[in-house]
Coordinates of C-alpha atoms in Angstrom, one line a residue:
Chain A
M1 CA 1.1 -25.6 -103.8
A2 CA 1.2 -27.6 -106.9
G3 CA -2.2 -28.3 -108.7
F4 CA -5.4 -26.2 -108.7
A5 CA -7.2 -25.0 -105.6
S6 CA -10.4 -24.6 -107.8
Y7 CA -11.8 -24.7 -111.4
Q8 CA -11.2 -21.0 -111.6
A9 CA -7.4 -21.4 -110.9
L10 CA -7.2 -23.9 -113.6
V11 CA -8.9 -21.4 -116.1
T12 CA -6.7 -18.9 -115.1
N13 CA -3.6 -20.8 -115.8
V14 CA -5.0 -21.8 -119.2
V15 CA -5.8 -18.1 -120.1
G16 CA -2.5 -17.3 -118.7
G17 CA -0.9 -19.4 -121.2
L18 CA 0.5 -22.3 -118.8
T19 CA -0.7 -24.5 -121.4
D20 CA 0.7 -26.8 -124.3
T21 CA -1.0 -28.1 -127.1
F22 CA 0.5 -31.0 -129.1
G23 CA -0.9 -31.8 -132.7
I24 CA -1.2 -35.3 -133.7
T25 CA -1.2 -36.6 -137.2
K26 CA -0.5 -40.5 -137.7
T27 CA -1.4 -43.0 -140.8
L28 CA -2.8 -46.2 -139.3
Q29 CA -1.3 -49.6 -140.5
A30 CA -3.9 -51.5 -142.2
P31 CA -5.8 -53.8 -139.5
Q32 CA -6.2 -57.5 -139.7
G33 CA -9.9 -57.0 -138.5
A34 CA -11.9 -55.5 -135.7
G35 CA -10.9 -55.7 -132.1
A36 CA -7.2 -55.6 -132.7
W37 CA -4.7 -53.0 -131.0
Y38 CA -2.0 -51.3 -133.0
S39 CA 0.9 -49.0 -132.0
S40 CA 1.5 -45.7 -133.7
W41 CA 5.2 -45.7 -132.2
L42 CA 7.0 -46.8 -135.4
Q43 CA 4.4 -45.0 -137.7
T44 CA 5.5 -41.7 -139.4
G45 CA 3.7 -38.5 -138.8
Y46 CA 3.4 -36.0 -135.9
P47 CA 5.1 -37.1 -133.4
A48 CA 7.7 -38.7 -135.6
A49 CA 8.5 -42.1 -135.7
G50 CA 10.3 -43.7 -132.5
S51 CA 12.6 -46.7 -132.9
N52 CA 12.4 -50.4 -131.7
P53 CA 13.7 -50.6 -128.1
A54 CA 17.1 -51.9 -127.2
S55 CA 17.5 -55.6 -126.3
T56 CA 17.6 -56.5 -122.6
P57 CA 17.7 -54.8 -120.3
G58 CA 15.9 -52.5 -122.8
T59 CA 15.1 -48.7 -123.2
S60 CA 13.9 -46.4 -120.4
Y61 CA 12.0 -43.4 -122.1
V62 CA 12.3 -40.1 -120.8
G63 CA 11.1 -37.4 -123.1
A64 CA 12.0 -39.8 -126.0
A65 CA 12.2 -39.0 -129.4
G66 CA 9.2 -40.5 -131.0
S67 CA 6.8 -39.7 -128.3
I68 CA 4.8 -36.6 -127.5
T69 CA 6.7 -34.8 -124.9
F70 CA 6.4 -31.6 -122.9
P71 CA 8.8 -29.5 -121.0
D72 CA 9.4 -30.2 -117.3
V73 CA 7.5 -28.1 -114.9
T74 CA 8.4 -29.4 -111.5
P75 CA 7.7 -28.2 -108.8
Q76 CA 4.4 -27.5 -110.6
R77 CA 2.2 -30.2 -112.2
R78 CA 1.0 -30.9 -115.5
F79 CA -2.3 -32.4 -116.3
L80 CA -4.2 -33.6 -119.5
T81 CA -7.2 -31.4 -120.2
Q82 CA -8.3 -32.0 -123.7
L83 CA -8.0 -34.8 -126.4
A84 CA -9.4 -34.2 -130.0
L85 CA -9.6 -36.6 -132.7
N86 CA -10.7 -36.9 -136.4
V87 CA -10.3 -40.2 -138.3
V88 CA -10.5 -40.7 -142.1
G89 CA -11.2 -44.1 -142.9
Q90 CA -12.7 -46.2 -139.9
P91 CA -13.9 -45.5 -136.8
M92 CA -11.5 -46.4 -133.7
T93 CA -10.6 -46.1 -130.3
L94 CA -7.5 -44.1 -129.4
M95 CA -5.2 -45.0 -126.3
V96 CA -2.9 -42.3 -124.9
Y97 CA 0.0 -43.8 -122.8
D98 CA 2.9 -43.0 -121.3
R99 CA 5.7 -45.2 -122.5
L100 CA 7.9 -46.2 -119.7
V101 CA 10.2 -49.0 -120.8
G102 CA 10.7 -51.0 -123.8
V103 CA 12.7 -54.1 -124.3
G104 CA 13.3 -55.3 -128.0
S105 CA 14.6 -58.4 -129.6
V106 CA 12.7 -60.7 -127.6
A107 CA 12.8 -64.0 -129.5
I108 CA 9.6 -65.8 -130.2
N109 CA 10.5 -68.6 -132.4
A110 CA 10.9 -71.1 -129.3
S111 CA 9.1 -72.3 -126.5
G112 CA 9.8 -71.5 -122.9
N113 CA 10.7 -68.5 -120.8
K114 CA 12.4 -65.4 -122.3
T115 CA 14.8 -63.1 -120.7
V116 CA 13.4 -59.7 -120.3
N117 CA 15.1 -58.5 -117.2
S118 CA 13.4 -54.9 -117.8
V119 CA 15.4 -51.6 -116.7
A120 CA 14.0 -49.8 -113.7
L121 CA 10.7 -47.8 -114.4
P122 CA 11.4 -44.0 -114.8
R123 CA 8.1 -43.0 -113.7
Y124 CA 5.4 -44.8 -111.7
A125 CA 8.2 -46.4 -110.1
D126 CA 6.1 -48.6 -107.8
G127 CA 4.5 -50.1 -110.9
T128 CA 1.0 -49.5 -109.8
G129 CA -1.3 -49.6 -112.9
V130 CA 1.8 -50.4 -115.1
Q131 CA 0.8 -52.7 -117.9
V132 CA 3.0 -55.0 -119.9
W133 CA 2.0 -55.2 -123.8
L134 CA 3.8 -57.0 -126.7
E135 CA 4.5 -54.8 -129.8
A136 CA 5.5 -56.2 -133.3
P137 CA 8.6 -54.6 -134.3
S138 CA 8.3 -55.5 -137.8
A139 CA 5.8 -57.7 -139.8
L140 CA 5.2 -61.0 -137.9
S141 CA 3.7 -64.3 -138.8
V142 CA 2.1 -65.9 -135.5
N143 CA -0.9 -68.1 -135.0
T144 CA -4.0 -67.3 -133.1
S145 CA -3.2 -70.5 -130.6
T146 CA 0.5 -68.9 -129.9
L147 CA 0.2 -68.3 -126.2
F148 CA 2.1 -65.5 -124.5
N149 CA 2.2 -65.1 -120.6
L150 CA 4.2 -63.2 -118.0
S151 CA 6.0 -66.1 -116.2
S152 CA 8.2 -64.1 -113.9
Y153 CA 7.4 -60.3 -112.9
T154 CA 7.7 -58.2 -110.0
N155 CA 4.3 -56.7 -108.7
E156 CA 3.2 -53.3 -107.7
N157 CA 4.2 -54.4 -104.1
G158 CA 7.6 -55.4 -105.0
V159 CA 6.8 -59.2 -104.7
A160 CA 8.7 -61.0 -107.5
G161 CA 8.1 -64.4 -109.2
R162 CA 4.6 -63.6 -110.2
S163 CA 2.8 -65.1 -113.1
G164 CA -0.2 -64.4 -115.1
A165 CA -2.5 -66.0 -117.5
T166 CA -2.1 -66.7 -121.2
I167 CA -3.0 -64.5 -123.8
A168 CA -3.2 -65.2 -127.7
P169 CA -2.9 -62.8 -130.8
P170 CA -6.2 -61.9 -132.4
F171 CA -4.8 -62.6 -135.7
A172 CA -2.2 -64.8 -137.1
T173 CA -0.6 -62.0 -139.5
L174 CA 0.6 -59.0 -137.4
P175 CA 1.6 -55.8 -139.1
T176 CA 4.5 -53.6 -137.8
G177 CA 3.2 -52.2 -134.5
S178 CA 0.4 -54.7 -133.6
M179 CA 0.1 -54.7 -130.0
I180 CA -1.1 -57.5 -127.8
G181 CA -1.9 -57.0 -124.2
P182 CA -2.3 -56.0 -121.7
L183 CA -0.8 -59.3 -120.5
P184 CA -2.8 -60.8 -117.7
L185 CA -1.6 -60.4 -114.1
Q186 CA -1.7 -62.9 -111.1
A187 CA -4.9 -62.8 -109.3
G188 CA -4.9 -59.6 -107.0
D189 CA -1.8 -57.8 -108.7
L190 CA -2.5 -54.4 -109.8
G191 CA 0.4 -53.5 -111.7
V192 CA 4.1 -54.5 -113.1
R193 CA 7.4 -53.1 -111.7
S194 CA 9.6 -55.0 -114.0
V195 CA 9.6 -58.4 -116.0
E196 CA 12.6 -60.7 -115.4
V197 CA 13.1 -64.0 -117.2
G198 CA 9.7 -63.7 -117.7
L199 CA 7.6 -63.7 -121.0
N200 CA 6.5 -67.3 -121.8
I201 CA 5.9 -68.4 -125.3
G202 CA 3.8 -71.5 -125.6
G203 CA 1.1 -73.4 -127.7
V204 CA 1.8 -72.9 -131.2
I205 CA 5.2 -71.4 -131.6
P206 CA 5.8 -69.0 -134.5
A207 CA 8.6 -70.1 -137.0
A208 CA 10.4 -66.9 -136.4
G209 CA 10.3 -63.5 -135.1
T210 CA 11.0 -61.2 -132.3
I211 CA 9.1 -59.0 -130.1
N212 CA 9.1 -55.7 -128.0
V213 CA 8.2 -56.1 -124.6
V214 CA 6.8 -52.6 -123.4
L215 CA 5.9 -51.3 -120.0
I216 CA 3.2 -48.6 -120.1
K217 CA 0.7 -46.6 -118.1
P218 CA -2.4 -46.0 -119.7
L219 CA -3.7 -42.3 -119.6
A220 CA -6.8 -41.6 -121.4
F221 CA -9.1 -43.2 -124.1
L222 CA -10.8 -41.5 -126.8
V223 CA -13.3 -42.7 -129.6
G224 CA -12.5 -41.2 -133.0
I225 CA -14.7 -41.0 -135.9
S226 CA -15.1 -39.2 -139.5
S227 CA -16.2 -36.2 -137.7
P228 CA -14.2 -34.3 -135.4
N229 CA -14.5 -35.5 -131.6
E230 CA -13.2 -33.4 -128.8
R231 CA -13.4 -34.0 -125.2
D232 CA -12.6 -31.8 -122.2
Q233 CA -11.0 -33.9 -119.6
I234 CA -12.0 -31.7 -116.8
L235 CA -15.8 -31.1 -116.9
M236 CA -16.8 -33.7 -119.4
T237 CA -15.2 -36.7 -117.8
T238 CA -13.6 -35.6 -114.5
H239 CA -10.5 -37.5 -115.7
F240 CA -7.5 -35.4 -116.0
P241 CA -4.5 -37.7 -115.6
R242 CA -1.2 -36.2 -114.4
I243 CA 1.6 -36.0 -117.0
Y244 CA 4.8 -36.5 -115.2
D245 CA 8.1 -34.7 -116.1
G246 CA 9.9 -36.9 -118.6
A247 CA 6.5 -38.5 -119.9
S248 CA 6.8 -40.0 -123.2
L249 CA 3.3 -40.3 -124.4
G250 CA 2.5 -42.8 -127.1
L251 CA -0.6 -43.5 -129.0
A252 CA -2.4 -46.9 -129.9
F253 CA -5.7 -47.7 -131.5
H254 CA -8.2 -50.2 -131.2
S255 CA -9.6 -51.2 -134.7
F256 CA -13.0 -51.3 -136.0
S257 CA -12.2 -53.0 -139.5
T258 CA -9.7 -53.5 -142.2
T259 CA -9.9 -50.3 -143.7
A260 CA -6.6 -48.1 -143.7
A261 CA -7.1 -44.7 -142.3
T262 CA -5.2 -41.6 -141.1
Y263 CA -6.0 -39.8 -137.8
M264 CA -5.5 -36.2 -136.4
G265 CA -6.1 -34.4 -133.4
T266 CA -4.8 -32.4 -130.5
L267 CA -3.9 -33.1 -126.8
S268 CA -3.6 -30.3 -124.7
T269 CA -2.4 -29.8 -121.0
V270 CA -2.1 -27.4 -118.3
W271 CA 0.2 -26.9 -115.4
G272 CA 0.1 -24.8 -112.1
Chain V
M1 CA -17.6 -34.5 -93.5
G2 CA -16.5 -36.9 -96.2
G3 CA -17.2 -35.8 -99.7
Y4 CA -17.0 -32.7 -101.8
P5 CA -18.5 -29.5 -100.9
S6 CA -17.9 -28.1 -104.1
I7 CA -16.8 -28.5 -107.7
D8 CA -13.5 -26.7 -106.6
S9 CA -12.8 -28.9 -103.9
L10 CA -13.1 -31.9 -106.2
I11 CA -10.4 -30.3 -108.3
Q12 CA -8.3 -29.4 -105.4
R13 CA -8.7 -33.0 -104.1
M14 CA -7.6 -34.3 -107.5
T15 CA -4.6 -32.0 -108.5
V16 CA -3.2 -30.9 -105.2
D17 CA -3.9 -33.6 -102.8
R18 CA -3.8 -36.3 -105.4
Q19 CA -6.7 -38.0 -103.9
V20 CA -7.4 -39.9 -106.9
E21 CA -6.9 -43.5 -108.2
T22 CA -7.4 -44.7 -111.8
V23 CA -7.3 -48.4 -113.1
H24 CA -7.1 -49.2 -116.7
W25 CA -8.6 -52.6 -116.8
M26 CA -8.8 -55.3 -119.2
K27 CA -11.2 -58.5 -119.1
Q28 CA -11.2 -61.3 -121.8
F29 CA -12.7 -64.7 -121.9
S30 CA -10.2 -67.5 -122.9
A31 CA -10.2 -68.2 -126.4
G32 CA -12.9 -70.5 -127.8
T33 CA -15.3 -69.5 -124.9
A34 CA -18.8 -69.5 -126.6
Q35 CA -20.9 -66.4 -126.1
L36 CA -24.2 -65.0 -127.3
T37 CA -25.7 -61.8 -128.4
A38 CA -28.5 -59.9 -126.5
T39 CA -27.7 -61.2 -123.0
W40 CA -25.5 -59.9 -120.1
F41 CA -22.5 -61.7 -119.3
S42 CA -20.4 -61.5 -116.1
Y43 CA -16.6 -61.1 -116.8
W44 CA -15.8 -62.5 -113.2
Y45 CA -14.3 -65.1 -114.8
G46 CA -12.5 -63.4 -117.5
N47 CA -8.6 -63.2 -117.2
G48 CA -6.8 -60.0 -117.7
F49 CA -6.1 -56.9 -115.8
P50 CA -7.3 -57.7 -113.1
D51 CA -7.1 -61.6 -113.5
A52 CA -10.1 -64.0 -113.2
G53 CA -12.0 -64.4 -110.0
A54 CA -12.5 -67.8 -108.4
N55 CA -15.6 -70.1 -107.9
P56 CA -17.4 -68.8 -104.8
S57 CA -17.8 -71.6 -102.3
A58 CA -21.3 -73.6 -101.9
L59 CA -21.6 -72.5 -98.5
G60 CA -21.1 -68.8 -99.7
T61 CA -18.3 -66.2 -100.1
T62 CA -18.1 -62.8 -98.9
Y63 CA -16.2 -60.4 -101.3
V64 CA -14.2 -57.5 -99.6
N65 CA -11.6 -56.4 -102.1
G66 CA -12.1 -59.7 -103.9
A67 CA -9.2 -61.2 -106.0
G68 CA -10.5 -60.9 -109.8
A69 CA -12.1 -57.7 -109.3
I70 CA -11.3 -53.8 -109.6
T71 CA -10.4 -52.7 -106.2
F72 CA -9.1 -49.8 -104.4
A73 CA -7.2 -49.3 -101.1
D74 CA -9.7 -48.4 -97.8
R75 CA -9.8 -44.7 -97.4
S76 CA -12.2 -44.5 -94.2
P77 CA -13.0 -42.1 -92.7
S78 CA -12.7 -40.3 -96.1
S79 CA -15.4 -41.4 -98.6
K80 CA -14.6 -42.7 -102.1
F81 CA -16.8 -41.9 -105.3
L82 CA -16.7 -43.1 -108.7
L83 CA -15.7 -40.0 -110.8
T84 CA -15.6 -41.5 -114.3
F85 CA -16.3 -45.2 -116.1
G86 CA -15.6 -46.2 -119.4
A87 CA -15.1 -48.8 -121.9
T88 CA -14.3 -50.1 -125.3
T89 CA -15.2 -53.5 -126.6
V90 CA -14.3 -55.7 -129.7
Q91 CA -18.1 -56.1 -130.5
G92 CA -20.6 -53.9 -129.7
G93 CA -23.0 -53.7 -126.5
S94 CA -23.2 -51.9 -123.2
T95 CA -20.9 -52.2 -120.2
G96 CA -21.7 -51.4 -116.9
L97 CA -19.9 -52.2 -113.3
V98 CA -21.5 -53.8 -110.4
D99 CA -20.2 -54.3 -106.8
R100 CA -20.0 -58.1 -106.1
L101 CA -21.3 -58.4 -102.4
V102 CA -21.9 -62.3 -101.8
A103 CA -22.2 -65.5 -104.0
V104 CA -23.1 -68.9 -103.2
G105 CA -21.6 -71.3 -105.8
N106 CA -22.5 -74.7 -107.4
V107 CA -26.3 -74.3 -107.4
S108 CA -27.6 -77.0 -109.8
L109 CA -31.1 -76.3 -111.3
L110 CA -31.3 -80.2 -112.0
S111 CA -34.1 -81.4 -109.7
A112 CA -37.5 -79.4 -109.0
T113 CA -37.0 -78.8 -105.5
T114 CA -36.5 -75.9 -103.0
L115 CA -32.8 -75.3 -103.0
P116 CA -31.3 -74.0 -99.7
I117 CA -28.9 -71.0 -100.4
N118 CA -28.4 -69.2 -97.2
T119 CA -26.3 -66.3 -98.4
P120 CA -23.7 -64.8 -95.9
A121 CA -24.3 -61.4 -94.5
L122 CA -23.9 -58.7 -97.0
P123 CA -20.5 -56.8 -96.5
R124 CA -21.6 -53.5 -97.9
Y125 CA -25.2 -52.2 -98.2
T126 CA -26.3 -54.3 -95.2
D127 CA -29.8 -53.1 -95.4
G128 CA -30.2 -54.9 -98.9
A129 CA -31.5 -51.6 -100.5
N130 CA -31.1 -51.9 -104.2
V131 CA -29.2 -55.3 -103.7
Q132 CA -30.3 -57.4 -106.9
V133 CA -30.0 -61.2 -107.1
W134 CA -28.4 -62.7 -110.4
L135 CA -27.6 -66.0 -111.5
E136 CA -24.0 -66.5 -112.9
V137 CA -23.8 -69.5 -115.3
T138 CA -20.8 -72.0 -114.8
T139 CA -22.2 -74.9 -116.3
N140 CA -24.4 -74.6 -119.3
G141 CA -27.9 -76.2 -119.7
G142 CA -31.3 -75.8 -121.2
S143 CA -34.1 -73.8 -120.2
A144 CA -35.3 -73.7 -116.7
T145 CA -37.7 -71.7 -114.3
V146 CA -37.0 -70.3 -110.7
N147 CA -38.0 -68.0 -108.1
L148 CA -36.8 -66.7 -104.9
S149 CA -38.8 -68.8 -102.7
S150 CA -37.5 -67.1 -99.3
Y151 CA -35.6 -63.9 -99.0
T152 CA -35.2 -61.4 -96.5
N153 CA -35.9 -57.7 -98.0
Q154 CA -34.3 -54.3 -97.4
D155 CA -36.4 -53.7 -94.3
G156 CA -35.3 -56.8 -92.7
V157 CA -38.7 -58.7 -93.3
A158 CA -38.0 -62.5 -93.8
G159 CA -39.9 -64.9 -96.0
R160 CA -40.4 -62.8 -98.9
I161 CA -41.3 -64.6 -102.2
G162 CA -40.1 -63.5 -105.6
G163 CA -41.9 -63.7 -109.1
S164 CA -40.9 -66.5 -111.6
F165 CA -37.9 -66.0 -113.7
S166 CA -37.4 -67.9 -116.9
L167 CA -33.9 -68.8 -118.1
S168 CA -34.4 -69.4 -121.9
A169 CA -32.4 -72.0 -123.7
S170 CA -30.0 -69.5 -125.3
P171 CA -28.4 -67.7 -122.5
S172 CA -28.7 -70.7 -120.0
N173 CA -26.7 -72.9 -122.3
I174 CA -23.8 -70.5 -122.1
N175 CA -21.1 -70.0 -119.3
N176 CA -20.5 -66.5 -117.8
A177 CA -24.2 -65.5 -118.9
F178 CA -25.5 -63.2 -116.0
L179 CA -29.2 -63.6 -115.6
G180 CA -31.3 -61.6 -113.7
P181 CA -32.2 -59.7 -111.7
L182 CA -34.7 -62.1 -110.0
P183 CA -38.0 -60.7 -109.3
L184 CA -38.9 -59.6 -106.0
Q185 CA -42.2 -59.5 -103.9
A186 CA -44.1 -56.4 -104.6
G187 CA -43.0 -53.5 -102.9
D188 CA -39.6 -54.7 -102.2
T189 CA -36.8 -52.8 -103.4
G190 CA -33.8 -54.9 -102.3
V191 CA -32.5 -58.0 -101.0
R192 CA -30.3 -58.2 -97.7
S193 CA -30.3 -62.2 -98.0
V194 CA -31.4 -65.2 -99.8
Q195 CA -32.6 -68.4 -97.8
S196 CA -33.6 -70.4 -100.7
L197 CA -34.4 -70.8 -104.4
Q198 CA -37.4 -72.7 -105.9
V199 CA -36.6 -74.7 -109.2
T200 CA -40.1 -75.4 -110.9
S201 CA -38.7 -76.2 -114.3
T202 CA -35.4 -78.0 -114.5
S203 CA -32.2 -78.0 -116.7
G204 CA -28.6 -79.0 -116.4
V205 CA -27.7 -75.4 -115.6
I206 CA -25.3 -74.9 -112.5
C207 CA -24.8 -71.3 -111.6
N208 CA -23.7 -69.2 -108.7
I209 CA -26.1 -67.2 -106.9
V210 CA -24.8 -63.5 -107.0
L211 CA -25.9 -60.4 -104.7
C212 CA -24.5 -57.3 -106.2
R213 CA -25.4 -53.7 -106.4
W214 CA -24.9 -51.5 -109.7
I215 CA -22.5 -48.9 -109.5
A216 CA -22.4 -47.6 -112.9
P217 CA -25.1 -48.5 -115.4
G218 CA -24.0 -49.4 -119.2
V219 CA -22.1 -47.3 -121.4
A220 CA -22.9 -48.2 -124.8
N221 CA -20.3 -49.3 -127.2
F222 CA -20.3 -49.8 -131.0
S223 CA -17.6 -52.2 -132.0
G224 CA -14.1 -51.1 -131.2
T225 CA -15.3 -47.8 -130.0
Y226 CA -14.7 -46.2 -126.6
N227 CA -17.5 -44.5 -124.5
E228 CA -16.9 -42.9 -121.3
R229 CA -19.4 -41.3 -118.8
D230 CA -18.4 -38.8 -116.1
Q231 CA -20.1 -39.7 -112.9
T232 CA -19.8 -36.1 -111.3
I233 CA -20.7 -33.2 -113.7
V234 CA -22.1 -34.6 -117.0
A235 CA -24.1 -37.1 -115.0
P236 CA -23.9 -36.2 -111.3
R237 CA -24.5 -39.6 -109.9
F238 CA -21.3 -39.7 -107.7
P239 CA -21.8 -43.3 -106.7
R240 CA -20.1 -44.0 -103.5
I241 CA -17.5 -46.8 -103.2
Y242 CA -17.3 -48.3 -100.4
D243 CA -14.2 -50.0 -98.6
G244 CA -13.8 -53.4 -99.7
A245 CA -16.1 -52.8 -102.9
T246 CA -15.4 -55.5 -105.3
L247 CA -16.3 -54.0 -108.8
V248 CA -16.8 -56.1 -111.7
P249 CA -17.5 -55.4 -115.1
V250 CA -20.5 -56.7 -116.9
H251 CA -21.4 -56.5 -120.6
F252 CA -24.7 -56.7 -122.4
Q253 CA -23.3 -58.3 -125.5
Q254 CA -24.2 -57.5 -129.1
G255 CA -21.4 -59.8 -130.6
L256 CA -19.3 -62.7 -129.9
T257 CA -15.9 -63.4 -128.6
N258 CA -15.5 -60.1 -126.5
T259 CA -12.6 -58.5 -125.0
L260 CA -13.3 -55.3 -122.9
H261 CA -10.9 -52.5 -122.0
G262 CA -11.6 -49.6 -119.9
V263 CA -11.1 -47.2 -116.9
V264 CA -12.6 -46.9 -113.6
Q265 CA -11.5 -43.8 -111.7
I266 CA -12.4 -42.8 -108.1
G267 CA -11.3 -39.8 -106.0
W268 CA -11.9 -39.6 -102.2
A269 CA -12.4 -37.0 -100.0

């Protein structure tokens, strides 16, 4: 029986060494202001920097270089048990997510629907809870009136041709790794299985640039401040997401100010 | 017996039986939408993940897994419970979660009169216990004064009259402001239905009359920082999430131009 029949069973496995802890260190790219998301995928540190995804149909991430990865444990199950974070520079919110698929080199310098045709999800195959974000592969100049929306995607029920509302960048200058999202879905939808000829660019069109379309499954959030902050995911929040075999965990942060910062921490799991 | 006989049972249900669902949500208002500090805002009309909700009918709308809200699959005869709720915001404030039960739309406060409301029957919490009445501004206006001039309370007693509620100029002239709860008659603890609303001081405000029930009280946020509240062990409230629940984030704003990101996790047993 995979999983834990009791808290004692979970503790027994932790004490018994069926646990992995991953140390994290990343330097934040300088934010443009408060309230924007930034991916640490391309930032050096620990884990090492990842690389931009391939162009359509993109890259499927399974234990990918650049992510936080763990050995497979099937038929047992792995769960996130602990997060800790210490930030020097500015307070922030950290998002831990499972990076599923990325499609790179999607041009944003012309209006209209762009071909994404994302490859099949390697995990969360039905798409429930899977979100679509945009990630700047390099520094970009856009406009706060540039409008992005999903114009054709397949939802968690396998219904194609879905479209969502628009979203605009929070700032006109986007450093490498800037994230915009999650892209809104059509009313009633709860996830994305794939994106087809499905990223629409409207509003004020940027003069140049490409963007990564990234499908992710958020797992947990944690606030980071200048003092160590640790959270038990079992008893403090009853929120211990499953970490599937092949998971490629990425990190993103929600900015508080323009101050450059470095963060470090740990992420622990247990399996049973 | 629905529910968890022990913490161990909760852990088994979550890790062995995988009787858990998590929604990572985001809600934001369209660019240029004006906001205010020091007042509650409903994110019903915010787009995102899930997308925006629609206007309720002037004859009343009943919400059962309403599009635009955070919803979960029916699990009866098992019982669903909120396990954790968290949010991060661009600006600081406090983020809570309500179950949107029914609403009557397009209610104009332009005339000093008694407005027929006649809300539909509640789809959940049918006795009305701890069900509140809020005004959700859809067209801005100035200050006004209203009161519930006829409602049915949690005991089924009709013809109840609530105290005056003043809409001050600032919140009232902002769309999506969530004003309330409207005062009840002394001794009452909830509303089963609203028959009429008295407008004693008028303005150009048009609003929805929303009957809702708090699920998770506000988690405090500083700008850009996340806060999550466990509902089982740290703060053992275990709010029940009934089949058909239509969960909507609400936010007490301390700044402008807000985007909310958060998590709602439920389990069932």
